[in-house]
PDB file of C-alpha atoms in Angstrom:
ATOM      1  CA  UNK A 134      94.779 -58.677 -55.840  1.00 42.00           C
ATOM      2  CA  UNK A 135      92.961 -61.177 -58.068  1.00 46.00           C
ATOM      3  CA  UNK A 136      95.134 -64.145 -56.909  1.00 47.00           C
ATOM      4  CA  UNK A 137      94.173 -63.451 -53.402  1.00 71.00           C
ATOM      5  CA  UNK A 138      90.436 -63.039 -54.501  1.00 81.00           C
ATOM      6  CA  UNK A 139      90.625 -66.427 -56.367  1.00 79.00           C
ATOM      7  CA  UNK A 140      91.661 -68.187 -53.105  1.00 83.00           C
ATOM      8  CA  UNK A 141      89.782 -65.787 -50.663  1.00 92.00           C
ATOM      9  CA  UNK A 142      87.776 -67.549 -47.939  1.00 95.00           C
ATOM     10  CA  UNK A 143      84.125 -66.484 -47.834  1.00 96.00           C
ATOM     11  CA  UNK A 144      82.240 -65.781 -44.569  1.00 97.00           C
ATOM     12  CA  UNK A 145      78.500 -66.241 -44.736  1.00 97.00           C
ATOM     13  CA  UNK A 146      76.702 -64.271 -42.321  1.00 98.00           C
ATOM     14  CA  UNK A 147      73.241 -65.160 -41.505  1.00 98.00           C
ATOM     15  CA  UNK A 148      71.210 -62.532 -39.081  1.00 97.00           C
ATOM     16  CA  UNK A 149      68.352 -64.654 -37.258  1.00 97.00           C
ATOM     17  CA  UNK A 150      65.603 -64.163 -34.938  1.00 96.00           C
ATOM     18  CA  UNK A 151      63.057 -66.823 -34.571  1.00 96.00           C
ATOM     19  CA  UNK A 152      63.846 -68.467 -37.943  1.00 96.00           C
ATOM     20  CA  UNK A 153      63.345 -72.337 -36.949  1.00 94.00           C
ATOM     21  CA  UNK A 154      61.122 -72.498 -40.265  1.00 93.00           C
ATOM     22  CA  UNK A 155      63.973 -71.345 -42.764  1.00 94.00           C
ATOM     23  CA  UNK A 156      67.147 -71.395 -41.249  1.00 96.00           C
ATOM     24  CA  UNK A 157      68.044 -75.113 -42.145  1.00 95.00           C
ATOM     25  CA  UNK A 158      67.062 -74.500 -45.937  1.00 95.00           C
ATOM     26  CA  UNK A 159      68.997 -71.457 -45.966  1.00 95.00           C
ATOM     27  CA  UNK A 160      72.278 -72.986 -44.711  1.00 95.00           C
ATOM     28  CA  UNK A 161      71.914 -76.054 -46.960  1.00 95.00           C
ATOM     29  CA  UNK A 162      72.522 -74.074 -49.908  1.00 94.00           C
ATOM     30  CA  UNK A 163      75.837 -72.591 -48.513  1.00 93.00           C
ATOM     31  CA  UNK A 164      77.168 -76.376 -48.318  1.00 83.00           C
ATOM     32  CA  UNK A 165      79.221 -78.347 -50.564  1.00 71.00           C
ATOM     33  CA  UNK A 166      81.377 -75.173 -51.524  1.00 75.00           C
ATOM     34  CA  UNK A 167      85.024 -74.836 -50.670  1.00 79.00           C
ATOM     35  CA  UNK A 168      86.780 -72.439 -48.204  1.00 90.00           C
ATOM     36  CA  UNK A 169      83.821 -71.193 -46.862  1.00 94.00           C
ATOM     37  CA  UNK A 170      82.503 -70.340 -43.385  1.00 95.00           C
ATOM     38  CA  UNK A 171      79.174 -70.254 -42.068  1.00 97.00           C
ATOM     39  CA  UNK A 172      78.068 -67.477 -39.029  1.00 97.00           C
ATOM     40  CA  UNK A 173      74.528 -67.516 -37.641  1.00 98.00           C
ATOM     41  CA  UNK A 174      74.071 -64.291 -35.645  1.00 98.00           C
ATOM     42  CA  UNK A 175      71.165 -64.923 -33.223  1.00 97.00           C
ATOM     43  CA  UNK A 176      69.192 -61.757 -31.912  1.00 96.00           C
ATOM     44  CA  UNK A 177      67.545 -63.404 -29.251  1.00 95.00           C
ATOM     45  CA  UNK A 178      65.225 -66.081 -30.863  1.00 95.00           C
ATOM     46  CA  UNK A 179      62.613 -67.801 -28.604  1.00 96.00           C
ATOM     47  CA  UNK A 180      62.210 -70.737 -31.018  1.00 96.00           C
ATOM     48  CA  UNK A 181      64.738 -73.591 -32.049  1.00 96.00           C
ATOM     49  CA  UNK A 182      66.958 -71.417 -34.394  1.00 96.00           C
ATOM     50  CA  UNK A 183      69.939 -71.785 -32.384  1.00 96.00           C
ATOM     51  CA  UNK A 184      69.695 -75.445 -31.633  1.00 96.00           C
ATOM     52  CA  UNK A 185      68.983 -76.232 -35.583  1.00 96.00           C
ATOM     53  CA  UNK A 186      72.019 -74.024 -36.732  1.00 96.00           C
ATOM     54  CA  UNK A 187      74.319 -75.700 -34.218  1.00 95.00           C
ATOM     55  CA  UNK A 188      73.346 -78.950 -35.086  1.00 95.00           C
ATOM     56  CA  UNK A 189      74.279 -78.133 -38.855  1.00 93.00           C
ATOM     57  CA  UNK A 190      77.883 -77.448 -37.540  1.00 88.00           C
ATOM     58  CA  UNK A 191      78.176 -73.859 -38.238  1.00 94.00           C
ATOM     59  CA  UNK A 192      79.642 -71.023 -36.064  1.00 96.00           C
ATOM     60  CA  UNK A 193      76.683 -69.601 -33.801  1.00 97.00           C
ATOM     61  CA  UNK A 194      76.878 -66.360 -31.699  1.00 97.00           C
ATOM     62  CA  UNK A 195      74.481 -64.008 -30.399  1.00 96.00           C
ATOM     63  CA  UNK A 196      74.086 -60.321 -30.344  1.00 96.00           C
ATOM     64  CA  UNK A 197      71.599 -57.668 -29.403  1.00 94.00           C
ATOM     65  CA  UNK A 198      68.720 -57.819 -31.765  1.00 93.00           C
ATOM     66  CA  UNK A 199      68.835 -55.370 -35.094  1.00 92.00           C
ATOM     67  CA  UNK A 200      69.650 -56.778 -38.643  1.00 93.00           C
ATOM     68  CA  UNK A 201      72.616 -54.272 -38.848  1.00 95.00           C
ATOM     69  CA  UNK A 202      74.010 -54.963 -35.178  1.00 96.00           C
ATOM     70  CA  UNK A 203      73.869 -58.915 -36.145  1.00 97.00           C
ATOM     71  CA  UNK A 204      75.469 -58.268 -39.210  1.00 97.00           C
ATOM     72  CA  UNK A 205      78.373 -56.061 -37.854  1.00 97.00           C
ATOM     73  CA  UNK A 206      78.703 -58.751 -35.169  1.00 97.00           C
ATOM     74  CA  UNK A 207      79.117 -61.411 -37.660  1.00 97.00           C
ATOM     75  CA  UNK A 208      81.446 -59.438 -39.621  1.00 97.00           C
ATOM     76  CA  UNK A 209      83.948 -58.936 -36.703  1.00 97.00           C
ATOM     77  CA  UNK A 210      83.777 -63.154 -36.011  1.00 97.00           C
ATOM     78  CA  UNK A 211      84.448 -63.649 -39.424  1.00 97.00           C
ATOM     79  CA  UNK A 212      87.694 -65.051 -40.742  1.00 96.00           C
ATOM     80  CA  UNK A 213      87.171 -64.675 -44.363  1.00 96.00           C
ATOM     81  CA  UNK A 214      88.417 -62.028 -46.693  1.00 96.00           C
ATOM     82  CA  UNK A 215      85.010 -61.858 -48.333  1.00 97.00           C
ATOM     83  CA  UNK A 216      81.727 -61.046 -46.432  1.00 98.00           C
ATOM     84  CA  UNK A 217      78.600 -62.601 -47.796  1.00 98.00           C
ATOM     85  CA  UNK A 218      75.130 -61.221 -46.003  1.00 98.00           C
ATOM     86  CA  UNK A 219      72.318 -63.854 -46.364  1.00 97.00           C
ATOM     87  CA  UNK A 220      68.949 -63.506 -45.064  1.00 96.00           C
ATOM     88  CA  UNK A 221      67.912 -66.722 -43.113  1.00 95.00           C
ATOM     89  CA  UNK A 222      64.723 -66.974 -45.538  1.00 95.00           C
ATOM     90  CA  UNK A 223      66.982 -66.809 -48.573  1.00 96.00           C
ATOM     91  CA  UNK A 224      69.027 -69.391 -50.587  1.00 96.00           C
ATOM     92  CA  UNK A 225      71.978 -69.343 -52.670  1.00 96.00           C
ATOM     93  CA  UNK A 226      72.346 -70.765 -56.104  1.00 96.00           C
ATOM     94  CA  UNK A 227      74.973 -73.512 -57.012  1.00 94.00           C
ATOM     95  CA  UNK A 228      78.341 -72.006 -57.616  1.00 93.00           C
ATOM     96  CA  UNK A 229      77.477 -68.864 -55.646  1.00 95.00           C
ATOM     97  CA  UNK A 230      81.246 -68.931 -54.362  1.00 95.00           C
ATOM     98  CA  UNK A 231      83.171 -68.743 -57.620  1.00 94.00           C
ATOM     99  CA  UNK A 232      80.473 -66.324 -59.044  1.00 95.00           C
ATOM    100  CA  UNK A 233      81.604 -64.046 -56.090  1.00 96.00           C
ATOM    101  CA  UNK A 234      85.105 -64.525 -56.522  1.00 95.00           C
ATOM    102  CA  UNK A 235      84.805 -63.716 -60.058  1.00 95.00           C
ATOM    103  CA  UNK A 236      82.768 -60.685 -59.560  1.00 96.00           C
ATOM    104  CA  UNK A 237      85.045 -59.220 -57.204  1.00 96.00           C
ATOM    105  CA  UNK A 238      87.850 -59.473 -59.623  1.00 94.00           C
ATOM    106  CA  UNK A 239      85.958 -56.986 -61.835  1.00 93.00           C
ATOM    107  CA  UNK A 240      88.185 -53.407 -62.353  1.00 93.00           C
ATOM    108  CA  UNK A 241      86.479 -51.040 -60.104  1.00 94.00           C
ATOM    109  CA  UNK A 242      84.073 -53.210 -58.354  1.00 95.00           C
ATOM    110  CA  UNK A 243      83.766 -52.891 -54.800  1.00 96.00           C
ATOM    111  CA  UNK A 244      80.629 -55.010 -53.934  1.00 97.00           C
ATOM    112  CA  UNK A 245      77.986 -57.234 -55.187  1.00 97.00           C
ATOM    113  CA  UNK A 246      74.719 -58.847 -55.091  1.00 97.00           C
ATOM    114  CA  UNK A 247      72.614 -61.699 -56.945  1.00 97.00           C
ATOM    115  CA  UNK A 248      69.386 -61.020 -59.264  1.00 96.00           C
ATOM    116  CA  UNK A 249      66.216 -61.733 -57.165  1.00 96.00           C
ATOM    117  CA  UNK A 250      63.628 -64.355 -57.564  1.00 95.00           C
ATOM    118  CA  UNK A 251      60.579 -64.709 -55.066  1.00 95.00           C
ATOM    119  CA  UNK A 252      59.559 -68.309 -54.086  1.00 94.00           C
ATOM    120  CA  UNK A 253      56.013 -68.038 -55.021  1.00 92.00           C
ATOM    121  CA  UNK A 254      53.981 -68.562 -58.335  1.00 89.00           C
ATOM    122  CA  UNK A 255      51.759 -65.105 -58.078  1.00 91.00           C
ATOM    123  CA  UNK A 256      52.205 -63.102 -61.459  1.00 93.00           C
ATOM    124  CA  UNK A 257      52.534 -59.636 -59.513  1.00 92.00           C
ATOM    125  CA  UNK A 258      55.605 -61.174 -57.790  1.00 94.00           C
ATOM    126  CA  UNK A 259      56.848 -61.541 -61.211  1.00 93.00           C
ATOM    127  CA  UNK A 260      56.489 -57.694 -61.763  1.00 94.00           C
ATOM    128  CA  UNK A 261      58.018 -56.953 -58.222  1.00 93.00           C
ATOM    129  CA  UNK A 262      60.982 -59.033 -59.347  1.00 93.00           C
ATOM    130  CA  UNK A 263      61.373 -57.067 -62.369  1.00 93.00           C
ATOM    131  CA  UNK A 264      61.196 -53.820 -60.634  1.00 91.00           C
ATOM    132  CA  UNK A 265      63.894 -55.124 -58.183  1.00 91.00           C
ATOM    133  CA  UNK A 266      66.082 -56.322 -60.524  1.00 91.00           C
ATOM    134  CA  UNK A 267      65.800 -53.183 -63.296  1.00 90.00           C
ATOM    135  CA  UNK A 268      66.594 -50.985 -60.060  1.00 88.00           C
ATOM    136  CA  UNK A 269      69.534 -53.004 -59.152  1.00 90.00           C
ATOM    137  CA  UNK A 270      71.005 -53.474 -62.796  1.00 84.00           C
ATOM    138  CA  UNK A 271      70.760 -49.608 -63.508  1.00 86.00           C
ATOM    139  CA  UNK A 272      71.045 -47.935 -60.316  1.00 88.00           C
ATOM    140  CA  UNK A 273      73.430 -50.206 -58.698  1.00 89.00           C
ATOM    141  CA  UNK A 274      70.982 -50.332 -55.265  1.00 90.00           C
ATOM    142  CA  UNK A 275      70.577 -53.945 -54.522  1.00 92.00           C
ATOM    143  CA  UNK A 276      68.821 -54.629 -51.286  1.00 91.00           C
ATOM    144  CA  UNK A 277      69.648 -57.357 -48.324  1.00 90.00           C
ATOM    145  CA  UNK A 278      67.608 -59.984 -49.450  1.00 92.00           C
ATOM    146  CA  UNK A 279      69.804 -59.987 -52.680  1.00 96.00           C
ATOM    147  CA  UNK A 280      72.624 -61.469 -50.596  1.00 97.00           C
ATOM    148  CA  UNK A 281      75.144 -58.519 -50.716  1.00 97.00           C
ATOM    149  CA  UNK A 282      78.805 -59.229 -50.867  1.00 98.00           C
ATOM    150  CA  UNK A 283      82.364 -57.155 -50.636  1.00 97.00           C
ATOM    151  CA  UNK A 284      85.600 -57.892 -49.028  1.00 97.00           C
ATOM    152  CA  UNK A 285      86.251 -57.474 -45.471  1.00 96.00           C
ATOM    153  CA  UNK A 286      88.555 -54.697 -46.271  1.00 96.00           C
ATOM    154  CA  UNK A 287      86.191 -52.730 -48.011  1.00 97.00           C
ATOM    155  CA  UNK A 288      83.301 -53.143 -45.472  1.00 97.00           C
ATOM    156  CA  UNK A 289      85.840 -51.958 -42.742  1.00 96.00           C
ATOM    157  CA  UNK A 290      86.876 -49.298 -44.958  1.00 95.00           C
ATOM    158  CA  UNK A 291      83.158 -47.532 -45.251  1.00 95.00           C
ATOM    159  CA  UNK A 292      82.428 -48.303 -41.348  1.00 95.00           C
ATOM    160  CA  UNK A 293      80.353 -51.577 -41.715  1.00 95.00           C
ATOM    161  CA  UNK A 294      76.621 -51.316 -41.727  1.00 95.00           C
ATOM    162  CA  UNK A 295      75.411 -48.375 -39.983  1.00 93.00           C
ATOM    163  CA  UNK A 296      73.256 -49.509 -37.080  1.00 91.00           C
ATOM    164  CA  UNK A 297      69.938 -47.992 -38.172  1.00 88.00           C
ATOM    165  CA  UNK A 298      66.748 -49.717 -37.142  1.00 85.00           C
ATOM    166  CA  UNK A 299      65.853 -49.642 -40.720  1.00 88.00           C
ATOM    167  CA  UNK A 300      67.299 -49.065 -44.253  1.00 89.00           C
ATOM    168  CA  UNK A 301      70.545 -50.116 -43.331  1.00 93.00           C
ATOM    169  CA  UNK A 302      71.107 -51.767 -46.615  1.00 93.00           C
ATOM    170  CA  UNK A 303      70.159 -49.051 -48.640  1.00 92.00           C
ATOM    171  CA  UNK A 304      72.693 -46.772 -46.632  1.00 93.00           C
ATOM    172  CA  UNK A 305      75.287 -49.289 -47.291  1.00 95.00           C
ATOM    173  CA  UNK A 306      74.863 -49.086 -50.854  1.00 94.00           C
ATOM    174  CA  UNK A 307      75.064 -45.350 -51.091  1.00 93.00           C
ATOM    175  CA  UNK A 308      78.064 -45.513 -49.289  1.00 94.00           C
ATOM    176  CA  UNK A 309      79.631 -48.157 -51.578  1.00 96.00           C
ATOM    177  CA  UNK A 310      78.771 -46.468 -54.646  1.00 94.00           C
ATOM    178  CA  UNK A 311      80.922 -43.532 -53.829  1.00 94.00           C
ATOM    179  CA  UNK A 312      84.074 -45.665 -53.868  1.00 95.00           C
ATOM    180  CA  UNK A 313      83.241 -47.988 -56.941  1.00 95.00           C
ATOM    181  CA  UNK A 314      81.059 -50.193 -58.694  1.00 95.00           C
ATOM    182  CA  UNK A 315      78.183 -52.685 -57.481  1.00 96.00           C
ATOM    183  CA  UNK A 316      77.998 -55.466 -59.550  1.00 96.00           C
ATOM    184  CA  UNK A 317      74.862 -57.615 -60.106  1.00 96.00           C
ATOM    185  CA  UNK A 318      75.145 -61.237 -60.828  1.00 97.00           C
ATOM    186  CA  UNK A 319      72.417 -62.634 -63.203  1.00 95.00           C
ATOM    187  CA  UNK A 320      71.715 -65.871 -61.412  1.00 97.00           C
ATOM    188  CA  UNK A 321      69.316 -65.281 -58.634  1.00 97.00           C
ATOM    189  CA  UNK A 322      68.876 -65.901 -55.385  1.00 97.00           C
ATOM    190  CA  UNK A 323      65.522 -67.437 -54.086  1.00 97.00           C
ATOM    191  CA  UNK A 324      63.785 -65.573 -51.015  1.00 96.00           C
ATOM    192  CA  UNK A 325      60.612 -66.245 -49.400  1.00 94.00           C
ATOM    193  CA  UNK A 326      57.383 -64.778 -50.540  1.00 92.00           C
ATOM    194  CA  UNK A 327      56.333 -64.279 -46.788  1.00 90.00           C
ATOM    195  CA  UNK A 328      56.769 -60.551 -46.353  1.00 86.00           C
ATOM    196  CA  UNK A 329      54.510 -59.881 -49.762  1.00 90.00           C
ATOM    197  CA  UNK A 330      51.836 -62.307 -48.846  1.00 89.00           C
ATOM    198  CA  UNK A 331      51.302 -61.344 -45.532  1.00 84.00           C
ATOM    199  CA  UNK A 332      50.208 -57.741 -46.401  1.00 82.00           C
ATOM    200  CA  UNK A 333      49.642 -58.155 -49.539  1.00 88.00           C
ATOM    201  CA  UNK A 334      51.934 -57.681 -52.798  1.00 90.00           C
ATOM    202  CA  UNK A 335      50.550 -54.129 -53.887  1.00 89.00           C
ATOM    203  CA  UNK A 336      50.530 -53.010 -49.998  1.00 88.00           C
ATOM    204  CA  UNK A 337      53.898 -54.183 -49.333  1.00 87.00           C
ATOM    205  CA  UNK A 338      55.788 -52.453 -52.437  1.00 88.00           C
ATOM    206  CA  UNK A 339      53.633 -49.376 -51.641  1.00 89.00           C
ATOM    207  CA  UNK A 340      54.857 -49.514 -48.103  1.00 87.00           C
ATOM    208  CA  UNK A 341      58.736 -50.183 -48.833  1.00 86.00           C
ATOM    209  CA  UNK A 342      58.216 -47.138 -51.384  1.00 88.00           C
ATOM    210  CA  UNK A 343      57.151 -45.007 -48.865  1.00 91.00           C
ATOM    211  CA  UNK A 344      59.778 -46.025 -46.494  1.00 89.00           C
ATOM    212  CA  UNK A 345      62.459 -45.081 -49.057  1.00 89.00           C
ATOM    213  CA  UNK A 346      60.949 -41.591 -49.954  1.00 92.00           C
ATOM    214  CA  UNK A 347      60.695 -40.738 -46.372  1.00 91.00           C
ATOM    215  CA  UNK A 348      64.111 -41.676 -45.613  1.00 89.00           C
ATOM    216  CA  UNK A 349      65.680 -39.444 -48.534  1.00 90.00           C
ATOM    217  CA  UNK A 350      63.384 -36.608 -47.232  1.00 92.00           C
ATOM    218  CA  UNK A 351      65.373 -36.978 -43.956  1.00 91.00           C
ATOM    219  CA  UNK A 352      62.591 -38.459 -41.704  1.00 90.00           C
ATOM    220  CA  UNK A 353      64.791 -40.261 -39.107  1.00 90.00           C
ATOM    221  CA  UNK A 354      65.156 -43.886 -39.182  1.00 86.00           C
ATOM    222  CA  UNK A 355      63.751 -44.505 -35.799  1.00 88.00           C
ATOM    223  CA  UNK A 356      60.320 -42.738 -36.729  1.00 90.00           C
ATOM    224  CA  UNK A 357      60.030 -44.278 -40.015  1.00 88.00           C
ATOM    225  CA  UNK A 358      60.741 -48.000 -38.579  1.00 87.00           C
ATOM    226  CA  UNK A 359      58.130 -47.333 -35.781  1.00 86.00           C
ATOM    227  CA  UNK A 360      55.630 -46.510 -38.384  1.00 85.00           C
ATOM    228  CA  UNK A 361      56.731 -49.139 -40.779  1.00 79.00           C
ATOM    229  CA  UNK A 362      56.179 -51.846 -38.043  1.00 76.00           C
ATOM    230  CA  UNK A 363      52.847 -50.472 -37.083  1.00 75.00           C
ATOM    231  CA  UNK A 364      51.656 -50.691 -40.755  1.00 70.00           C
ATOM    232  CA  UNK A 365      53.228 -53.867 -41.445  1.00 59.00           C
ATOM    233  CA  UNK A 366      51.408 -55.796 -38.801  1.00 53.00           C
ATOM    234  CA  UNK A 367      48.203 -53.954 -38.831  1.00 54.00           C
ATOM    235  CA  UNK A 368      45.365 -56.181 -39.630  1.00 43.00           C
ATOM    236  CA  UNK A 369      43.740 -55.640 -42.965  1.00 38.00           C
TER     237      UNK A 369
END
């Protein structure tokens, strides 16, 4: 097992819709690493996302919109033994490939993700980072903006991402924790602060917690998603 992981190809899957302002930077952080492929899964962009990705010599495929649907489509197209799901507004650290291969060799480990850093200087965002990193470390519950990785074999074993309109990463982690350990690499990925800045740090954090509680209480993901989007884009 360890020898195959040592030499394993990593397929980096980036779901994107209208990410022309971010996609080049995200792809740039994947470069200069051996034995990787990058797959951008476009969900119907109306901007230059596809053209930019194609100009950077990575594989670009199309799918129906929806992050879970797009990531599952990318996994089907992937030729690597390891899958890494990267948001289009998130950058990977140098040496991420060896960190991932090393992490997946730890006994009992089925998946992992990275520590989170948010790309803005607000003190309130340092508290958000702290909360995210404590949750990830102690509860083994990283979310999608932390660049989740696992072997393709394990991904297929658990049925891939549940094709929910929201909470797909949360549900994936619950499934993974039933079969093994989820490790957190202490080197951070860097994600855009845009979703916190758009609505405000406190309101965004509160909204996220309400969504989790609603999901755990059994409210349908479709209903939660409808409410979440309405709140997210409501004018202050």
